[in-house]
CSV table of C-alpha atoms (C1' of nucleotides) in Angstrom, one decimal:
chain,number,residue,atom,x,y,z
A,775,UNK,CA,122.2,75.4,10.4
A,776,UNK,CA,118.2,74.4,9.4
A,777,UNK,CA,116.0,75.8,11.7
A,778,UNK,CA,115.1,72.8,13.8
A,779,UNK,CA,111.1,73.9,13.6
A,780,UNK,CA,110.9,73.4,10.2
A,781,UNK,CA,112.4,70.0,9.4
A,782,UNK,CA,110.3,66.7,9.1
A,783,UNK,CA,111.4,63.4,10.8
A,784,UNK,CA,112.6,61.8,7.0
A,785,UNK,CA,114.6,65.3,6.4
A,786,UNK,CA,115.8,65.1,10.3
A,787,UNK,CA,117.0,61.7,9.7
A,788,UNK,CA,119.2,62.7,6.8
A,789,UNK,CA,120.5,65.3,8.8
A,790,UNK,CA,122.1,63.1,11.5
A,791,UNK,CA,123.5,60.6,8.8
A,792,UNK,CA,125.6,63.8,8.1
A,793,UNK,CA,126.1,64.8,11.9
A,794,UNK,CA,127.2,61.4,12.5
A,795,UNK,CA,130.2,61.5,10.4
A,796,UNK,CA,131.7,64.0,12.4
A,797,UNK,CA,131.6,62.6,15.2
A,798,UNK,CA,134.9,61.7,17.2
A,799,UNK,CA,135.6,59.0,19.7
A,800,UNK,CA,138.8,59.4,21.2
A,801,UNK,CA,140.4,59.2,24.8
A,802,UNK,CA,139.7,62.3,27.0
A,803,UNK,CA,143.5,63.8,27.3
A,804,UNK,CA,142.5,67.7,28.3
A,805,UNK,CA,141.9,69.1,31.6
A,806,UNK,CA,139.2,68.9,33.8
A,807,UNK,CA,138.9,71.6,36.0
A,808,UNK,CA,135.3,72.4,35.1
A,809,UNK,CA,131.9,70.1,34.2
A,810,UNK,CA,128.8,70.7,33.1
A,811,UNK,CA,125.3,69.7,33.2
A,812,UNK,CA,122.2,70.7,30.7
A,813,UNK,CA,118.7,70.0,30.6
A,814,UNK,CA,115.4,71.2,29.9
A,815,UNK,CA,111.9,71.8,31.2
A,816,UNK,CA,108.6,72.8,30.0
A,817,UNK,CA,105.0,71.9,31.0
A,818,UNK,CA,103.3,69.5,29.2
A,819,UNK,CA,101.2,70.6,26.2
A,820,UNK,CA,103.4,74.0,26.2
A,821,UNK,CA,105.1,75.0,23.2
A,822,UNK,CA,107.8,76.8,25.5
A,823,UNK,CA,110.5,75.1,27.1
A,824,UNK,CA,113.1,76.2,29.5
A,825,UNK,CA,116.6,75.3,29.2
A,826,UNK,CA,119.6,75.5,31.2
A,827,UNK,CA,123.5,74.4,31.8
A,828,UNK,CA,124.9,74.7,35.2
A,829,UNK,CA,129.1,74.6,35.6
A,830,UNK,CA,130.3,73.3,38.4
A,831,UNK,CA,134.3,72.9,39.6
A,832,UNK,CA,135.8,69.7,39.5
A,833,UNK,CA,136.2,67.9,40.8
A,834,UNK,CA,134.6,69.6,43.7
A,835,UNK,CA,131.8,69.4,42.0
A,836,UNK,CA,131.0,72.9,43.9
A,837,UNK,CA,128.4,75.3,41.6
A,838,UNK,CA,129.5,78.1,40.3
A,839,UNK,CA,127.0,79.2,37.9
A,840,UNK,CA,124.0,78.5,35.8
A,841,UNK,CA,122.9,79.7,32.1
A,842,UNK,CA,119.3,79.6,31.7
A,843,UNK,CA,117.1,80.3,28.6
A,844,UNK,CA,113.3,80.5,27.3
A,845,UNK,CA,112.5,79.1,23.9
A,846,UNK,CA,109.5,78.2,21.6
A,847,UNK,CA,110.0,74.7,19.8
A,848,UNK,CA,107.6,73.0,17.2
A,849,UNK,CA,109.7,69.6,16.5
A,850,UNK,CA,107.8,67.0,18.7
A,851,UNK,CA,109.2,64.7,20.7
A,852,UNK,CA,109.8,61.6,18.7
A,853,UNK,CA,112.2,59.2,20.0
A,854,UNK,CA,115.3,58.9,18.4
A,855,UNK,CA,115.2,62.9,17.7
A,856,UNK,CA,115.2,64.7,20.7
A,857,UNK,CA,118.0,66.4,20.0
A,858,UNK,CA,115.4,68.5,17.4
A,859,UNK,CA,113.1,69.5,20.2
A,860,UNK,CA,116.4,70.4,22.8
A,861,UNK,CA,119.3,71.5,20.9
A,862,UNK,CA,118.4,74.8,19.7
A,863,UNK,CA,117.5,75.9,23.3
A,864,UNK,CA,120.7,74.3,24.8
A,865,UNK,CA,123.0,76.1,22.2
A,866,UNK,CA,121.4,79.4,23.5
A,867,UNK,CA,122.0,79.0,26.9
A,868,UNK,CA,125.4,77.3,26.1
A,869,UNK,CA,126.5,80.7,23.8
A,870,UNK,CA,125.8,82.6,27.1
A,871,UNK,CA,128.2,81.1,29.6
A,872,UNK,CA,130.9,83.1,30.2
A,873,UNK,CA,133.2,79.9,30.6
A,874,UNK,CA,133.1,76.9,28.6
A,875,UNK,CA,133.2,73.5,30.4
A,876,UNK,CA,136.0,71.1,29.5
A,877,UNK,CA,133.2,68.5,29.3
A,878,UNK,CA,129.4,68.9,29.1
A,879,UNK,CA,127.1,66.0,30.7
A,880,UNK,CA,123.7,66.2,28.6
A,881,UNK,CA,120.7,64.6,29.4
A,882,UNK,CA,119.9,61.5,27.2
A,883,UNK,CA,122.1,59.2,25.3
A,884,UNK,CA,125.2,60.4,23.1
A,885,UNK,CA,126.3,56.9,21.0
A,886,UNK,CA,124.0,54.7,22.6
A,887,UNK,CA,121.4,55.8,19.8
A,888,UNK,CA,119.9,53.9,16.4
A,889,UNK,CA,122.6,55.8,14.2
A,890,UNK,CA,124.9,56.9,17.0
A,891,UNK,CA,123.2,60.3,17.2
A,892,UNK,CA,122.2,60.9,20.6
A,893,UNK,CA,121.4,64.9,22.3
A,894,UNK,CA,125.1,64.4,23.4
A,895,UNK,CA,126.2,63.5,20.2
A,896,UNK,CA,124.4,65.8,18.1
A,897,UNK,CA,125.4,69.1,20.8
A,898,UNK,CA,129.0,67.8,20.9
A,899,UNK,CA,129.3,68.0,17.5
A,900,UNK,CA,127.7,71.2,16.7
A,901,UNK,CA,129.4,72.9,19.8
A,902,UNK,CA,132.4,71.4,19.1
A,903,UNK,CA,132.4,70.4,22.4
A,904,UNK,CA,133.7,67.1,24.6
A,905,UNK,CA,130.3,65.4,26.0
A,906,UNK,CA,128.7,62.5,27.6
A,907,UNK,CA,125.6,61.3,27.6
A,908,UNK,CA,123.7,60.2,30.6
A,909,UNK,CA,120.3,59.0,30.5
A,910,UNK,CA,117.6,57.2,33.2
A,911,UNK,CA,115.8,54.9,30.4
A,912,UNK,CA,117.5,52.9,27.4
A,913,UNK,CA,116.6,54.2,23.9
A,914,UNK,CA,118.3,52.0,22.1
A,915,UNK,CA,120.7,48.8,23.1
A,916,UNK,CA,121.3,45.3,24.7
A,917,UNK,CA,122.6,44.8,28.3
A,918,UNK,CA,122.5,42.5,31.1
A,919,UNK,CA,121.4,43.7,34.7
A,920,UNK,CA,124.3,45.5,36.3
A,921,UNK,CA,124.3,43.6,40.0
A,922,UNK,CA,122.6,45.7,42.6
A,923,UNK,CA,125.1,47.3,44.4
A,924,UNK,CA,126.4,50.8,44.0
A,925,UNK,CA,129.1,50.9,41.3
A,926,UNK,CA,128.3,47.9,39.5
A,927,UNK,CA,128.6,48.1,36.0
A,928,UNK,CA,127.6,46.4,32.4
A,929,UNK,CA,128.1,46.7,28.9
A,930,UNK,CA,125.1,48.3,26.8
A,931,UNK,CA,125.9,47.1,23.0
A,932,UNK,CA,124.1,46.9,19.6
A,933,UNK,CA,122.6,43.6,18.5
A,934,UNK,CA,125.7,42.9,16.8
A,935,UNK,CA,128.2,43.4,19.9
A,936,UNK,CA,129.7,46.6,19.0
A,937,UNK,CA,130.1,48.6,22.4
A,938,UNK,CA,127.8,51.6,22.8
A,939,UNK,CA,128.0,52.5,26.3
A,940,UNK,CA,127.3,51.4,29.6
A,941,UNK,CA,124.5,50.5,32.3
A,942,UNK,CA,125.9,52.0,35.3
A,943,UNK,CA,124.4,51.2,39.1
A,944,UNK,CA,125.3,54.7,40.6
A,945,UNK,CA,123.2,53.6,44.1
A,946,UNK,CA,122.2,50.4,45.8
A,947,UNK,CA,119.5,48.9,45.1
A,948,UNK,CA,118.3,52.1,42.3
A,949,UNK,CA,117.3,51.9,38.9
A,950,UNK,CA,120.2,52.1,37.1
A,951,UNK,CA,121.5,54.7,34.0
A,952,UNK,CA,122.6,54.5,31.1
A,953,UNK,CA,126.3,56.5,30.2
A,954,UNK,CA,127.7,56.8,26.7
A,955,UNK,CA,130.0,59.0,25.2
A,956,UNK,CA,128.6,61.9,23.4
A,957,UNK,CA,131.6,63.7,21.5
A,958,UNK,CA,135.2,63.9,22.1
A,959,UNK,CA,135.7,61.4,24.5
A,960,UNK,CA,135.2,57.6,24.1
A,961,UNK,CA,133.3,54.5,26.3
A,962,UNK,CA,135.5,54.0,29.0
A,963,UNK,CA,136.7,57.6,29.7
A,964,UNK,CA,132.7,58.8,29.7
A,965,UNK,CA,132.3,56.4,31.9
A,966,UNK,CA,135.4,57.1,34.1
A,967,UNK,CA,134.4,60.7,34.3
A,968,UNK,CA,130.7,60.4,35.0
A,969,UNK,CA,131.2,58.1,38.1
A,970,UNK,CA,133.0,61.2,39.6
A,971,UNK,CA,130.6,62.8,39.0
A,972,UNK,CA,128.3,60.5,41.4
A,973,UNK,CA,127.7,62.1,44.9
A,974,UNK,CA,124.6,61.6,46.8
A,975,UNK,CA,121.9,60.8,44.6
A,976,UNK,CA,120.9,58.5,41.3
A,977,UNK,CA,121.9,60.8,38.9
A,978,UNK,CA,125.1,62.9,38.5
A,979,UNK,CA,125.5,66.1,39.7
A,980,UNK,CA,125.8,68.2,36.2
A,981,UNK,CA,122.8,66.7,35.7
A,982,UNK,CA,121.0,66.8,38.5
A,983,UNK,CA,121.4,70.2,39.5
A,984,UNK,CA,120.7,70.9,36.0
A,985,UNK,CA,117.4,69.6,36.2
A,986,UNK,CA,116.8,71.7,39.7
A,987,UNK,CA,118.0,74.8,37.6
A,988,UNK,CA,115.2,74.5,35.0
A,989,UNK,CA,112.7,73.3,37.3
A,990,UNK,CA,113.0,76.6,39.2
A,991,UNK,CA,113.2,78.8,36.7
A,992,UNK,CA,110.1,77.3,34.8
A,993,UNK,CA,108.4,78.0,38.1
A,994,UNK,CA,109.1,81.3,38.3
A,995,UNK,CA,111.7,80.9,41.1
A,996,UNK,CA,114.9,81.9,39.0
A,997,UNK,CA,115.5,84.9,36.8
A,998,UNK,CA,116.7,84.3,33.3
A,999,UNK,CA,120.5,85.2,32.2
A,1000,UNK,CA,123.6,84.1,32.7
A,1001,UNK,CA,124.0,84.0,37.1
A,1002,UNK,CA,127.1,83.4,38.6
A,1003,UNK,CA,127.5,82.4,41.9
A,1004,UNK,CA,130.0,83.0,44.8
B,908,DG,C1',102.3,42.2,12.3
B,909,DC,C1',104.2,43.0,17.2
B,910,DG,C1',106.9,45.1,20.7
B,911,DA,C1',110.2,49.1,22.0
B,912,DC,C1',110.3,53.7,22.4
B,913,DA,C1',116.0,59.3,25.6
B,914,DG,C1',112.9,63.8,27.2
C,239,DA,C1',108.8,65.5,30.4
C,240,DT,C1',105.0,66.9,34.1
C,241,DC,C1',101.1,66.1,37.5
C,242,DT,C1',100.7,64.1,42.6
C,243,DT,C1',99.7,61.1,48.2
C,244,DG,C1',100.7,57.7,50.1
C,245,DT,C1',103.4,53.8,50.8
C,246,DC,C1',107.1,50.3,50.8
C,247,DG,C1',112.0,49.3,52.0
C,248,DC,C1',116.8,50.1,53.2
DNA sequence: GCGACAG
DNA sequence: ATCTTGTCGC
């Protein structure tokens, strides 16, 4: 694997053309007895960011642990390659949970990307790991406004009608977000599983208590390691 | 050339 | 993404 740091956006480009072969699309038949939820934190201007998966039961969706890791990165954000700025960090943390989720939520988009090579995408594939991606902005896409109440739904598609993902309206009356399949699973089951995933807020709770996870530990509030809970 | 543009 | 007080609406 090319360290991430290194690459430019033409050589990054090249790189998920290859990626993208490799990723599968297929109906989620394992278990799901575990989920998980990753993102990252840093403080704008900083060249460190903090990254963390958090596992949860399921469909409980009860915590039982979080994986949290420091990292330097020197790709910048440029959308369409976030994945270069995120992944390296997330594989750390994800190499030092004791037990593997049967699917990982990421967020940002999996399919739902210019060459189908969303964060989901790009981690499912290098992981070898079922993912989904679920993001709060479109990247890339056409859709028509989900209806406003909680658990309405619409197609997001490419300009040419092939199916990407969907715009789902997890609360009333909230902006809604954006769910596509990352790896290993395909639209409608990444879309099946995230809305039980949907508790009491906007976004899902992999996610969401993901984003707590990092936000703490960027402040200082959580010690770095693998912590289990009980 | 102009608008769009995950985190 | 992060920084922030008040404010609008269910």
């Amino acid at each position: 694997m090319p360290d991430y740091n290194e690459l430019t956006v033409p050589e990054a480009t090249l790189l998920q053309r290859e990626l993208q072969e490799k990723v599968t699309l297929v109906p989620y038949k394992g278990p799901l007895n575990y989920i998980a939820g990753a993102d990252i934190s840093f403080n704008k201007f900083s060249t460190t960011v903090y990254a963390g998966i958090v596992l949860l039961k399921f469909p409980s969706l009860i915590p039982v642990g979080y994986s949290l890791v420091k990292k330097e990165v020197h790709f910048p954000y440029v959308p369409g390659f976030l994945a270069f700025r995120e992944v390296p960090a997330l594989l750390d943390a994800w190499e030092q949970l004791p037990l593997k989720p049967d699917i990982l939520v990421v967020d940002g988009h999996g399919i739902a990307h210019p060459r189908r090579m969303g964060i989901a995408s790009h981690f499912g594939v290098l992981a070898q790991q079922a993912t989904i991606g679920s993001a709060k902005k479109k990247l890339y896409g056409v859709y028509e406004e989900p209806g406003p109440e909680k658990g309405s739904v619409s197609p997001l598609t490419d300009r040419k009608g092939q199916l990407l993902g969907n715009v789902l309206r997890s609360k009333t009356n909230v902006k809604p977000i954006f769910v596509s399949p990352g790896h290993l699973v395909d639209v409608p089951d990444s879309l099946r599983i995230l809305r039980q995933c949907i508790q009491k807020y906007r976004l899902p709770e992999p996610t969401r208590l993901a984003h707590n996870a990092v936000n703490q530990f960027r402040l200082g509030a959580i010690p770095e390691g693998w912590t289990g809970m009980s």
